[in-house]
CSV table of C-alpha atoms in Angstrom, one decimal:
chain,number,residue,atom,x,y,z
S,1,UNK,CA,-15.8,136.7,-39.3
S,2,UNK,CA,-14.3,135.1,-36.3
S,3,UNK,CA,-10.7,135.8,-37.2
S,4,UNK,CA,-11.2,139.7,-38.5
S,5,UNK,CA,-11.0,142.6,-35.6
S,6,UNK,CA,-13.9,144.8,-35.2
S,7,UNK,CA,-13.8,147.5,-37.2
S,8,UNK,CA,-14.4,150.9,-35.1
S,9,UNK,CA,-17.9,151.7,-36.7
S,10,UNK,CA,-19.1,148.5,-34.6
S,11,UNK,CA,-18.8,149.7,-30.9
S,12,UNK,CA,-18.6,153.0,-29.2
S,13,UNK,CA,-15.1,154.8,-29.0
S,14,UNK,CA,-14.5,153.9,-25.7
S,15,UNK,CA,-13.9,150.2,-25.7
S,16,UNK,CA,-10.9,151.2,-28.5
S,17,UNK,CA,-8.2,150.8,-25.9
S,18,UNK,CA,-9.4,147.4,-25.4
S,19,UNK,CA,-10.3,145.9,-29.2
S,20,UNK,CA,-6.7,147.3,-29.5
S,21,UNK,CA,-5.1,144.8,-27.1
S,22,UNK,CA,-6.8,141.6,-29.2
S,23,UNK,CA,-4.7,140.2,-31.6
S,24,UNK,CA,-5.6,139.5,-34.5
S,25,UNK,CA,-6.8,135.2,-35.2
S,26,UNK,CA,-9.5,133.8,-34.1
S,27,UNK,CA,-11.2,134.8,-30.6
S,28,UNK,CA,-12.0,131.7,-29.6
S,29,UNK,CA,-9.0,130.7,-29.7
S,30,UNK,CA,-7.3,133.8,-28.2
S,31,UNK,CA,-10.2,133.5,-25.5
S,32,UNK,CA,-9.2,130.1,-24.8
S,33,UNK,CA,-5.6,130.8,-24.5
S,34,UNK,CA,-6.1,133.7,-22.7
S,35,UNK,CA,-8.1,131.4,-20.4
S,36,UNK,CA,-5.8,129.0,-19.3
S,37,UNK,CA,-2.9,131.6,-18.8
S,38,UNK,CA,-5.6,133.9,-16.4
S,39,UNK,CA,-5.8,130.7,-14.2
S,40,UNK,CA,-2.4,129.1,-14.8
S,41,UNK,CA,-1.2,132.7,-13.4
S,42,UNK,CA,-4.1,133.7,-10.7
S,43,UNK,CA,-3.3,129.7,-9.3
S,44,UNK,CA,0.0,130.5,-8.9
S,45,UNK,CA,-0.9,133.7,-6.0
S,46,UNK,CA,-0.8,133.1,-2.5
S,47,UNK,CA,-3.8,134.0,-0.7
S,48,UNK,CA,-1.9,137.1,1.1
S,49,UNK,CA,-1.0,137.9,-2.4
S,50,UNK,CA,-4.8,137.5,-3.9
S,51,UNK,CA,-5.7,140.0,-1.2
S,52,UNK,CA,-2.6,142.4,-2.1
S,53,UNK,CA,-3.8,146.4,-2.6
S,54,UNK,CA,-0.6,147.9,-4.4
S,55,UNK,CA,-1.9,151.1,-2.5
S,56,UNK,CA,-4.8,152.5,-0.2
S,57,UNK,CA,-8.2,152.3,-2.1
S,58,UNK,CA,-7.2,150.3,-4.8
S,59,UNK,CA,-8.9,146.8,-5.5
S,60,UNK,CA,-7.1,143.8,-4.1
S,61,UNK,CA,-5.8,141.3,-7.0
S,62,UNK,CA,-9.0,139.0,-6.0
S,63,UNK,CA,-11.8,142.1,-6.6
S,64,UNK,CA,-9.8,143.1,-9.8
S,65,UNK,CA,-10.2,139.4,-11.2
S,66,UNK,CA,-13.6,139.4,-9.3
S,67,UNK,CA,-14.7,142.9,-11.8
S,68,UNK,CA,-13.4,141.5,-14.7
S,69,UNK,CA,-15.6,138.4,-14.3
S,70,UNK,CA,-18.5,140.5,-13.3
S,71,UNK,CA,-17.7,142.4,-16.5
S,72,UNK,CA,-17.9,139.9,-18.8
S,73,UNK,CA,-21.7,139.0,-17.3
S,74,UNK,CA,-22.6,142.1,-18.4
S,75,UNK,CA,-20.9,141.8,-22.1
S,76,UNK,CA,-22.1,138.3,-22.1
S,77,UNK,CA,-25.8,139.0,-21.9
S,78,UNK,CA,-25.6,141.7,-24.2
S,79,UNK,CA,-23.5,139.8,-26.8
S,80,UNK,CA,-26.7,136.9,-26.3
S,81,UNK,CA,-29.3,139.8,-27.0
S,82,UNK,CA,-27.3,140.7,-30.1
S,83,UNK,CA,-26.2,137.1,-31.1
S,84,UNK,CA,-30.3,135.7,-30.9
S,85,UNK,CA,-31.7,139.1,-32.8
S,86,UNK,CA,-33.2,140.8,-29.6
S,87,UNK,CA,-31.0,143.8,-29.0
S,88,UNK,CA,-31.6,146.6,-27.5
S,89,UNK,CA,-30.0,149.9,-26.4
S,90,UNK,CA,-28.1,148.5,-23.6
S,91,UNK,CA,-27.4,150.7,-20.5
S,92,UNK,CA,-23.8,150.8,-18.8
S,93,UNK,CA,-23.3,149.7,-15.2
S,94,UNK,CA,-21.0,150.9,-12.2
S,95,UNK,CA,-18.3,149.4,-12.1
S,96,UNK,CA,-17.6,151.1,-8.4
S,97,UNK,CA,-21.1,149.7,-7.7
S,98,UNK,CA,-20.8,146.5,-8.5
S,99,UNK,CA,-17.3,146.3,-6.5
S,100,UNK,CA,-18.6,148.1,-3.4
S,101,UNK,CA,-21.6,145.4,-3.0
S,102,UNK,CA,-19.2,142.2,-4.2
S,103,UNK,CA,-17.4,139.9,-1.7
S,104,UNK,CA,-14.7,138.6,-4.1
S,105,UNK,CA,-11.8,139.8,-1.3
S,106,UNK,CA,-13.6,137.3,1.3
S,107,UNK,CA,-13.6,134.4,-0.8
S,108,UNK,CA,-10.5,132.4,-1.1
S,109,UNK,CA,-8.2,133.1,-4.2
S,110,UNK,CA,-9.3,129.2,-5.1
S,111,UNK,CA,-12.8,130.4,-5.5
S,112,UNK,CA,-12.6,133.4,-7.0
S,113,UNK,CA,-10.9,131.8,-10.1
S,114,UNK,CA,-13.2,128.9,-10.2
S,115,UNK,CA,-15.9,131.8,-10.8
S,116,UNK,CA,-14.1,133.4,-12.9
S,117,UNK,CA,-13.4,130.0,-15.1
S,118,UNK,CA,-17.4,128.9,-15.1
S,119,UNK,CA,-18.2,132.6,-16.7
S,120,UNK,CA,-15.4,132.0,-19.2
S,121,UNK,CA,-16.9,128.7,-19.7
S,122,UNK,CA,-20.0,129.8,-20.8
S,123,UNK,CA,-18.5,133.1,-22.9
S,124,UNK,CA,-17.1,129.9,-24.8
S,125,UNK,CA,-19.9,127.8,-25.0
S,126,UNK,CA,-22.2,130.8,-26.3
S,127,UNK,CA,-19.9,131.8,-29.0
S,128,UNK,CA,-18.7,128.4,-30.7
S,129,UNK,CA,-22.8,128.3,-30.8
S,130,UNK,CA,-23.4,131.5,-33.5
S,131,UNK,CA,-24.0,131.1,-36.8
S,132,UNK,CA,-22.1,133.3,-38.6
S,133,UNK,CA,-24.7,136.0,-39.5
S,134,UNK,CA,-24.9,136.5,-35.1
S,135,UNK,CA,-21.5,138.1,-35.3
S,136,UNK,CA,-22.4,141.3,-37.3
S,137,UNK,CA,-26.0,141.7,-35.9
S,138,UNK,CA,-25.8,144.6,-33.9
S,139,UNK,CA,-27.6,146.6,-30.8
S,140,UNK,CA,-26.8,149.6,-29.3
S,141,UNK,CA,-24.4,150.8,-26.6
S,142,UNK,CA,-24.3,154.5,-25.4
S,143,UNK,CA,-25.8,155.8,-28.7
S,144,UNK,CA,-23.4,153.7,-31.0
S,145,UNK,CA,-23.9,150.2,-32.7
S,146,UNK,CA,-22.4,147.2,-31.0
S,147,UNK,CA,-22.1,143.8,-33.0
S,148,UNK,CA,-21.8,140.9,-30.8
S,149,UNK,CA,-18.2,140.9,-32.6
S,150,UNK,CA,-16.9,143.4,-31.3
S,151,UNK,CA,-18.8,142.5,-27.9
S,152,UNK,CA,-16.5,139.3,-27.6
S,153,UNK,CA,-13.6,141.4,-28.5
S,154,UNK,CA,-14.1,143.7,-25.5
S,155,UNK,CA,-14.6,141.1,-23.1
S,156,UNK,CA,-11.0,139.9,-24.5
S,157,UNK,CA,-9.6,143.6,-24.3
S,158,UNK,CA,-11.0,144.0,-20.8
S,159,UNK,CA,-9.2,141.3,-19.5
S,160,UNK,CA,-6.1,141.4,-20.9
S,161,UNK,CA,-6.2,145.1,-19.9
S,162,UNK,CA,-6.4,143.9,-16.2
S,163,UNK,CA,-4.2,141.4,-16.4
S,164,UNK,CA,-1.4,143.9,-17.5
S,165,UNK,CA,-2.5,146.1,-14.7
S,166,UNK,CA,-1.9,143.4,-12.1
S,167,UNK,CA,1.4,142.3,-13.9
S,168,UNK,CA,2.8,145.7,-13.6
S,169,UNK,CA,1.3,147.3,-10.8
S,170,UNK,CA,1.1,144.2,-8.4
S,171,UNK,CA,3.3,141.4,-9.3
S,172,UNK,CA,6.0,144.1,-9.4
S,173,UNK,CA,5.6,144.4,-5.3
S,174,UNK,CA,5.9,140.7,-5.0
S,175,UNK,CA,9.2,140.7,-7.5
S,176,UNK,CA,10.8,143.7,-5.2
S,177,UNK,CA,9.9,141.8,-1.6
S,178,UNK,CA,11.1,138.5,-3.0
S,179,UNK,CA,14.3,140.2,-3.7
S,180,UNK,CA,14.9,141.3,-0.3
S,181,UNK,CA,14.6,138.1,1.1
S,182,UNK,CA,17.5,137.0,-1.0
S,183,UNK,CA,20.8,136.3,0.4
S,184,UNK,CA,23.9,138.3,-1.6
């Protein structure tokens, strides 16, 4: 079970763009992998460049990493409710919300990854925990079925999704200012 991707009949259409992204093995392995390159990269940013906005209103590198660990809270508890046979038809959240009443740009970069590696942590330790009969149980998420699954493969998705974001749209400004500091 662990090493098949989702089909699309187990979540709703929306969270295709990011069971897309997952490759295919095992996802605990690719969530462990993907784990130590998210903190071998985010330890590697400056705290001016945690708190980078690659324009006006966006979220700083720190609140994007911040949301994705939020995020994975949420998935977490309803891949648990799936996983242990009490699902439910889950509710979405705000994502705007959540960021608008989050700190994450105050805390030091340091911090913000050390939260973000403690919910990893327990993604891990929930998942190398279900018997294989958890992974196809199933709740429900905006009027579709969601197996826990395809719960673990969004909270992949979602991250990897973010990751490219920050890679493309932020790293990029710190690749073009490094470059003027170079001598010709």
């Amino acid at each position: 079970m662990l090493k098949r991707i989702p089909e699309t009949k187990e979540y709703p259409p929306y969270f295709e763009t990011y069971v897309r992204l997952v490759p295919e093995g095992d996802i605990m392995q690719i969530l462990k992998s993907q784990f130590e390159a998210t903190v071998s990269f985010l330890s590697a940013l400056s705290e001016q460049q945690g708190s980078y906005r690659y324009a006006e209103g966006k979220w700083s590198i720190k609140e994007v990493i911040g949301h994705v660990t939020d995020n994975e809270r949420v998935w977490n508890y309803r891949l648990l409710r799936i996983a242990r046979n009490n699902a439910k038809e889950f509710s979405g959240y705000e994502e705007d919300v959540f960021a608008a009443h989050a700190t994450f740009d105050d805390w030091p970069i340091a911090e913000v990854i050390q939260d973000y590696s403690a919910v990893r942590q327990s993604t891990l330790t929930l998942l190398q925990g279900l018997p294989e009969s958890a992974w196809i149980r199933e709740g429900v998420l905006y009027h579709h079925p969601l197996t826990a699954r395809a719960a673990a493969y969004v909270i992949a998705g979602h991250e990897l999704h973010h990751v490219n974001v920050i890679k493309d749209r932020y790293q990029a400004a710190f690749s073009s200012e490094n470059n003027g500091d170079k001598e010709s």
